[in-house]
XYZ file of C-alpha atoms in Angstrom:
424
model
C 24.091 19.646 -27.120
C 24.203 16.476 -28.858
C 26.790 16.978 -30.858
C 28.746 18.017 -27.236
C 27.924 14.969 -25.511
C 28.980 12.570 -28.220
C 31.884 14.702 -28.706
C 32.738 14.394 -24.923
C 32.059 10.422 -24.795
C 33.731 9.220 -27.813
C 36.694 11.491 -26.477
C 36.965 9.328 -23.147
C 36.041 6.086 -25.082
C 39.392 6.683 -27.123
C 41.501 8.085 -23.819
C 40.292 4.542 -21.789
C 41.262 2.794 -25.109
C 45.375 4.349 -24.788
C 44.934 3.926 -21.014
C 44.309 0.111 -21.194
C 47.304 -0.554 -22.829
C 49.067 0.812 -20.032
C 47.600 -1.180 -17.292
C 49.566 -4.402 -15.836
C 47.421 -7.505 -16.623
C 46.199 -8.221 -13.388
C 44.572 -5.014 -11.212
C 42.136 -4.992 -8.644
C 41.949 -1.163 -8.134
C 38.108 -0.410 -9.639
C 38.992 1.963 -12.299
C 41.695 -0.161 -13.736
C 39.039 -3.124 -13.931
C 36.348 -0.685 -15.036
C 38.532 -0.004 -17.888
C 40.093 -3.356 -18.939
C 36.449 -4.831 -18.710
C 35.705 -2.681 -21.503
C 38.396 -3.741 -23.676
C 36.667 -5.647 -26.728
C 34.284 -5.329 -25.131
C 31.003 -5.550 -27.806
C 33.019 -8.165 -29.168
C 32.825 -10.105 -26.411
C 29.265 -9.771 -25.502
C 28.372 -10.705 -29.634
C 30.783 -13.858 -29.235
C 28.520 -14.947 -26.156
C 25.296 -13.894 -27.257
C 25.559 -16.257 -30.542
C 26.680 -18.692 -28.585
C 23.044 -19.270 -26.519
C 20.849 -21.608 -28.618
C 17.943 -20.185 -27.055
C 14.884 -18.459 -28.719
C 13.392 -17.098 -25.369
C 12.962 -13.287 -25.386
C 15.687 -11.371 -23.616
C 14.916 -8.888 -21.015
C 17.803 -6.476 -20.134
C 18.521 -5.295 -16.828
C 21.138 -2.601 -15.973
C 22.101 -1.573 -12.986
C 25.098 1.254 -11.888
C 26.520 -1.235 -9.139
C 26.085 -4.054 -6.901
C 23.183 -1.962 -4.725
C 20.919 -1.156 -7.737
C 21.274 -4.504 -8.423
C 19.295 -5.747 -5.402
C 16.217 -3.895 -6.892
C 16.270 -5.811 -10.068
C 17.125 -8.965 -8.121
C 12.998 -9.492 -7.250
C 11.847 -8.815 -10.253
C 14.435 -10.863 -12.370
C 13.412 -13.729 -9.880
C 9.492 -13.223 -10.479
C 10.014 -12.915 -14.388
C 11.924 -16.670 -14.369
C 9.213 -18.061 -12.512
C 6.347 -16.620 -14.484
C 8.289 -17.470 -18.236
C 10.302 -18.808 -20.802
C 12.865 -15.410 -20.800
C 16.594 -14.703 -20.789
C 18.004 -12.310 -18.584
C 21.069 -10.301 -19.653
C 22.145 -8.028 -16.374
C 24.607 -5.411 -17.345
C 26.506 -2.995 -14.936
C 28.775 0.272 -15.239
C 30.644 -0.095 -12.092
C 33.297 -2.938 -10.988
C 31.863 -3.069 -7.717
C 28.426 -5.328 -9.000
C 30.316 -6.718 -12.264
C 32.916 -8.496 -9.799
C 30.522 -9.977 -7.617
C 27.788 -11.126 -10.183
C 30.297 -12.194 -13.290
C 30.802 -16.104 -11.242
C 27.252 -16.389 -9.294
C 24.363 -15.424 -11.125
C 21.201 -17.675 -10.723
C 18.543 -16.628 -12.357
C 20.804 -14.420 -14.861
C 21.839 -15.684 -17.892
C 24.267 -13.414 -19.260
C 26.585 -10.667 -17.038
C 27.816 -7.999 -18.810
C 29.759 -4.531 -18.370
C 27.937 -2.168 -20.149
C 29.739 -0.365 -22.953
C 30.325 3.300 -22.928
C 27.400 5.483 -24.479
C 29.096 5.775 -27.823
C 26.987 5.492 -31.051
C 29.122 2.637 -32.407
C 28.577 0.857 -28.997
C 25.281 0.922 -28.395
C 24.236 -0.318 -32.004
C 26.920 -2.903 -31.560
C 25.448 -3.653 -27.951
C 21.624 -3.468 -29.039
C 22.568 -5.859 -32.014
C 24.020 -8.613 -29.993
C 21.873 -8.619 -27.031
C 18.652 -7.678 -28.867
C 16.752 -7.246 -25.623
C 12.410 -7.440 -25.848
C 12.554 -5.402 -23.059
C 14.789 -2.789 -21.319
C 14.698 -2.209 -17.611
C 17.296 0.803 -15.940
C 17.765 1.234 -12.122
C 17.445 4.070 -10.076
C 18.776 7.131 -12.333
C 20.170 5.968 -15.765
C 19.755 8.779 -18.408
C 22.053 7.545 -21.430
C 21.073 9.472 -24.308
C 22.541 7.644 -26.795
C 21.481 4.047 -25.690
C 18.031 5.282 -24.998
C 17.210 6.944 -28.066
C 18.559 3.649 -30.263
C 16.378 1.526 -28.014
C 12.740 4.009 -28.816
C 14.124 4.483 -31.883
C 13.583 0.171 -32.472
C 10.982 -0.331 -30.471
C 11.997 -1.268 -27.546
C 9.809 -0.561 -24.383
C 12.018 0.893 -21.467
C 11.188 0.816 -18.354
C 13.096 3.018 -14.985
C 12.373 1.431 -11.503
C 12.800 2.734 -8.424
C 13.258 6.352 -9.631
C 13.311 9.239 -7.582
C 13.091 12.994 -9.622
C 13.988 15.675 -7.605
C 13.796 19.208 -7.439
C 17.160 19.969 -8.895
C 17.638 17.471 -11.178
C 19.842 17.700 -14.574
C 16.573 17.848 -16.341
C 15.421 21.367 -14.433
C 18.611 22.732 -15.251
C 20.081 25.024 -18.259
C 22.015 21.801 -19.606
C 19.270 20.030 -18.835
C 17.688 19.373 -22.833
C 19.493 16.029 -23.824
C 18.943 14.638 -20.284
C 15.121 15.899 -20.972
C 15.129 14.331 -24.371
C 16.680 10.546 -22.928
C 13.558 10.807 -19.906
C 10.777 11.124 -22.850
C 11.907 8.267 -24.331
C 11.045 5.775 -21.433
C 7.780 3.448 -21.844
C 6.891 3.604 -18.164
C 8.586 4.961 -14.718
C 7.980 3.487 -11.637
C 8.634 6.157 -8.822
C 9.097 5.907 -5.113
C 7.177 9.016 -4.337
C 4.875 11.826 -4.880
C 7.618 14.411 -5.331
C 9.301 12.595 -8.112
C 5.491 11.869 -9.457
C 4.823 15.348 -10.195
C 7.896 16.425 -10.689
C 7.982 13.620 -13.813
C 4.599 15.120 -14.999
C 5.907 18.781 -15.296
C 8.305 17.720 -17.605
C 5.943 15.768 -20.078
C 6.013 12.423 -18.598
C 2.245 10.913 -18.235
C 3.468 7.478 -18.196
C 4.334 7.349 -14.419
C 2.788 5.073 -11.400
C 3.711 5.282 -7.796
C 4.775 1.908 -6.924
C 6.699 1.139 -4.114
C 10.297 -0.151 -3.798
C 11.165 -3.933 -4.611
C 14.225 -3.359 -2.619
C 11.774 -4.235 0.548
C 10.772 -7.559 -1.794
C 14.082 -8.581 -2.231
C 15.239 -8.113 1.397
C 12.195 -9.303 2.540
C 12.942 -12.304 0.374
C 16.563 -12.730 2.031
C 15.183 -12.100 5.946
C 12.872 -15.032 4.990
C 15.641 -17.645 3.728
C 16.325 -20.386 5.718
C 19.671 -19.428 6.510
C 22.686 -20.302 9.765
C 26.155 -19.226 10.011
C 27.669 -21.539 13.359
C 30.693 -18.793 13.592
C 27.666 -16.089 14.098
C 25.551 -18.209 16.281
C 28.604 -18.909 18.816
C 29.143 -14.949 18.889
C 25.627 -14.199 19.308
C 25.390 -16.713 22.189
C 22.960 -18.570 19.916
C 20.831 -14.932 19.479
C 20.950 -14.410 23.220
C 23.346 -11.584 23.598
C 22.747 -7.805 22.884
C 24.774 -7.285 19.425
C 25.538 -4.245 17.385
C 25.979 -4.452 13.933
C 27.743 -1.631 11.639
C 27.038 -2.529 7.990
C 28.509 -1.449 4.681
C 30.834 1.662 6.719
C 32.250 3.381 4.009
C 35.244 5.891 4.640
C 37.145 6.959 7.909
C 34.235 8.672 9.098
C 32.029 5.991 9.408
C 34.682 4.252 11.479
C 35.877 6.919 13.968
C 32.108 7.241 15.019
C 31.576 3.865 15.615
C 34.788 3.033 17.461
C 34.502 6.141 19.663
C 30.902 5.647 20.504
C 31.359 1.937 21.583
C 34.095 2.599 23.983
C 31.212 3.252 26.074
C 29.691 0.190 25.795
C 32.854 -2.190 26.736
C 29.536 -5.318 27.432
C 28.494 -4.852 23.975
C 28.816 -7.827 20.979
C 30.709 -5.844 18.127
C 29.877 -7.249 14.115
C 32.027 -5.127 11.477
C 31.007 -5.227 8.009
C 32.594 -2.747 5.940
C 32.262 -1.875 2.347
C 35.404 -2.072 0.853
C 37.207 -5.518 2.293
C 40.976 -4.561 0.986
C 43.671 -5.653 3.416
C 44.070 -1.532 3.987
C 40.511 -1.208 5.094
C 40.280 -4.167 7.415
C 43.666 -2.957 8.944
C 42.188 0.175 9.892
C 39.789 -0.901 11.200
C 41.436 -3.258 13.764
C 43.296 -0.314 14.694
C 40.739 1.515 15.170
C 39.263 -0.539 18.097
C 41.014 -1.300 21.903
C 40.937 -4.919 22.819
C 41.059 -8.034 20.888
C 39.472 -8.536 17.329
C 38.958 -11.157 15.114
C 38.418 -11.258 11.079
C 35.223 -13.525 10.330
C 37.339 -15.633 7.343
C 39.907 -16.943 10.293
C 36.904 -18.482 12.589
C 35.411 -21.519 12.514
C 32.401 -22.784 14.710
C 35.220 -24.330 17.232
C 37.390 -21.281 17.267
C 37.683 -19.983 20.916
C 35.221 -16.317 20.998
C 35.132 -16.406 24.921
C 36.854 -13.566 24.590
C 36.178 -11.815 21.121
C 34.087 -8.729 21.263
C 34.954 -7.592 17.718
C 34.382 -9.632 14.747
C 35.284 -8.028 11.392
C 33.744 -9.465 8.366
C 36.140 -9.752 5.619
C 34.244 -10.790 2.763
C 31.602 -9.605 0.993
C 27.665 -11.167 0.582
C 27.002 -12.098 3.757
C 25.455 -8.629 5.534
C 21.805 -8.635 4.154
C 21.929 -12.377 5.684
C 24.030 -11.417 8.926
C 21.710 -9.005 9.844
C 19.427 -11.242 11.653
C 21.693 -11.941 14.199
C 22.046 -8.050 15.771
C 19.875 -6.200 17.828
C 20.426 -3.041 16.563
C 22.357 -1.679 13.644
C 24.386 0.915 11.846
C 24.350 1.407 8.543
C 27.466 3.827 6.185
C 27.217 6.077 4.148
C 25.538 8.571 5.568
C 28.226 10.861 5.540
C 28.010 11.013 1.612
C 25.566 11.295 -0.750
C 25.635 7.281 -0.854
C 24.120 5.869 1.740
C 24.057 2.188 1.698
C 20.467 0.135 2.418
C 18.646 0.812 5.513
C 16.499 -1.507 4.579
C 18.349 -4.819 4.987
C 18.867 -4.188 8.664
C 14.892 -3.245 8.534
C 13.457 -6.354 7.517
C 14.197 -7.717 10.883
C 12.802 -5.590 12.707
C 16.046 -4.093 13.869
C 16.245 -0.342 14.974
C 19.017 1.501 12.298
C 21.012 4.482 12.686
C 23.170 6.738 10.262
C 24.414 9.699 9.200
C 22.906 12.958 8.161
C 23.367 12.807 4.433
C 20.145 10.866 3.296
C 18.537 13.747 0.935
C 18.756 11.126 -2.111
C 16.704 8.528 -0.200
C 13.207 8.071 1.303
C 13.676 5.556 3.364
C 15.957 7.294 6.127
C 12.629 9.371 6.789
C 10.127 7.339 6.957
C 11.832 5.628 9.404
C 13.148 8.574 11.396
C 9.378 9.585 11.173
C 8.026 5.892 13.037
C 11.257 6.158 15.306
C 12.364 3.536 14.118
C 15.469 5.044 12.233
C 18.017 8.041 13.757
C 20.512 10.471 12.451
C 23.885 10.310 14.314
C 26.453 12.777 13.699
C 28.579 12.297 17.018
C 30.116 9.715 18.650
C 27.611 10.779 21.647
C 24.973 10.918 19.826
C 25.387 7.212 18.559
C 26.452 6.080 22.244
C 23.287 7.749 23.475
C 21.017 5.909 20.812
C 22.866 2.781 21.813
C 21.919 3.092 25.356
C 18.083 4.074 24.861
C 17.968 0.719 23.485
C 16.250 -1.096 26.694
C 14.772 -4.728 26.030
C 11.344 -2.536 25.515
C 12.169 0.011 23.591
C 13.555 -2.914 20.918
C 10.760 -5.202 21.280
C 8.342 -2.126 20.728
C 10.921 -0.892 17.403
C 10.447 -4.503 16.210
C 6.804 -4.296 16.044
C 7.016 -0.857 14.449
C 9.592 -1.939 11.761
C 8.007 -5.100 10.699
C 4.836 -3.527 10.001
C 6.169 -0.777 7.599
C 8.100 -3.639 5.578
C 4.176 -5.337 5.205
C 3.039 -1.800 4.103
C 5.772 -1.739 1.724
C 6.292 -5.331 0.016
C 4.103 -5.944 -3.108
C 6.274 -3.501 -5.366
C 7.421 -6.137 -7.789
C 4.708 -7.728 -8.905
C 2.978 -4.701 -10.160
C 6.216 -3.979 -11.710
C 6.520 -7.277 -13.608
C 2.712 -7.540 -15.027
C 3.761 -4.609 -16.954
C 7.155 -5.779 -18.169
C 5.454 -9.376 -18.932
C 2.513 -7.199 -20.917
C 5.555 -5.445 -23.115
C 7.545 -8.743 -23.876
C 3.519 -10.320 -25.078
C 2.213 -7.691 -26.962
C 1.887 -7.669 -30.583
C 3.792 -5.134 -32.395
């Protein structure tokens, strides 16, 4: 099987290689960037790597995109304050790469990280030579995990959730079994993915929470205005609805349709992708006069503005404390996006039916504070059981499962600190 998968990756390595050379210089389409960021890639990384003077160990972080990345952000933050370390932050998709590669306090190095090959990761490992290795979520790369066991490096996997029909419960499943052993400790979100860990050999496992409740909790608490949102909230005095991260045309249509029954309501759309396409459709998509969020200033005229579409990207986990209530997309995929953000004030959140690869969604379903909305009547229904009660009573509800949550990262980082200190 191993001889398969390196078969299978060095195949693509060489087909993005001839593809690169075909690309125009300048794209903006994701896989285009995903593969011209890989171009020289190692090279690169060695070039800036022997450029830092510094002797401080380096802890490596990798996340898939820019929402694993808000997991690592708490404990990247904790680990400056508590030490001398260097932070190297890699990423396999465009979408975290883009944002991060300019604005990156607390990080010291932003990387793409280079496809699993066996030339790559030894390349990689040798430039970066990372004390520590932490992985987001679900990252099972064989060939970059065994290198890192096979010099000593303790791994870590945050934020991990195993389920039932995992790659590692299925026929194929051996080198995906193989990469799991190799990981120093995991760090799971629940019981499921606990036992589920154990079965397969794994005694190294603690249930610990999510720091993605730290690090929102972290941005809710930030002393932080916008004057364009305080004119359209009527300075946090009018009843707004928020629709965060909406992801494809499905996401849209239900939220349009649904508030053309609430003609009163404040309107903030933020949606995932901000190309000139997507915020097109979706002033198209609503009646009456809209307005994108770049255009306004604090003197701009929103007497009559019930839409505001937000056209850049950054702001949402900070927006958030302006609604009342929000939506959040995804949930018409697999993917998703973070239900907690909106949480962390307190807000009542709805979304769609697909949340099987969270536990979130759930938990909050389960304290009523959350709600699955598959219909444009369904969401206009939620929307109007919102009375000035039942969102003062949601608010009490929500805020108190963020304090039963918070704490995650600093059981997390005692253990990564313990690793980078230890003798070998």
């Amino acid at each position: 099987m191993n001889i398969k998968y390196n078969i299978a990756v060095n195949t693509v390595n060489a087909a993005l290689k001839v593809y690169a050379h075909c690309l125009p210089a300048t794209v903006s389409r994701k896989f285009p960037e995903f593969v011209k960021g890989r171009v020289g890639l190692v090279r690169r990384i060695a070039a800036e790597m022997n450029e830092s003077q510094s002797d401080a160990p380096v802890v490596w972080f990798h996340a898939s995109s820019l929402g694993e990345f808000a997991i690592a952000r708490p404990l990247i933050t904790r680990l400056k304050a508590a030490g001398n370390v260097r932070i190297v932050q890699t990423f396999f998709s465009p979408s975290g790469y883009r944002v991060m590669k300019d604005r990156h306090p607390g990080i010291d190095h932003v990387f793409y990280l280079p496809l699993d090959t066996r030339a790559n990761v030894r390349g990689f490992l040798e430039a970066v030579n990372p004390k520590a290795a932490v992985f987001l979520v679900s990252e099972y790369w064989p060939n970059m995990l065994q290198e890192l066991k096979f010099r000593s490096v303790p791994t870590f996997l945050v934020s991990a959730l195993i389920r039932n029909n995992a790659p590692f419960f299925r026929w194929y499943g051996k080198i995906f079994r193989k990469a799991l052993l190799t990981y120093r400790k995991f760090f799971v979100l629940d019981q499921n993915s606990f036992i589920n860990l154990r079965s397969l050999g794994c005694d190294n496992v603690e249930i610990s929470g999510d720091p993605l409740f730290d690090n929102a909790a972290l941005v809710a608490s930030t002393d932080w205005t916008d004057p364009v949102m305080e004119r359209f909230s009527e300075n946090r005095c009018a009843k707004l609805f928020m629709a965060g991260s909406l992801s494809d045309r499905t996401d849209l249509q239900l939220v349009a349709d649904a508030l053309r029954d609430h003609p009163g309501l404040k309107v903030v759309i933020v949606p995932h992708d901000v190309t000139p396409k997507s915020i097109a459709a979706i002033e198209n998509a609503f009646d009456g006069p809209t307005a994108r969020y770049s255009q306004l200033t604090a003197k701009s005229d929103l007497t009559d503005l019930r839409v505001m579409i937000v056209d850049c990207v950054g702001k949402l986990a900070y927006m958030y404390r302006y609604a009342s209530m929000a939506y959040v997309g995804g949930g018409f995929t697999p993917l998703l996006h973070s239900v907690i953000e909106a949480t962390v004030y307190g807000l009542p959140v709805s979304f769609g039916p697909r949340i099987e690869r969270k536990i979130t969604p759930n938990q909050l379903i389960e304290r009523g504070i959350g709600a699955i909305v598959e219909t444009p009547a369904q969401l206009s229904q939620w929307i109007a059981s919102m009375t000035p009660e039942r969102l003062d009573e949601t608010r009490e509800k929500a805020l108190a499962y963020v304090s039963e949550n918070v704490g995650a990262t600093a059981r997390i980082v005692e253990s990564i600190e313990r690793c980078l200190w230890e003798k070998k």
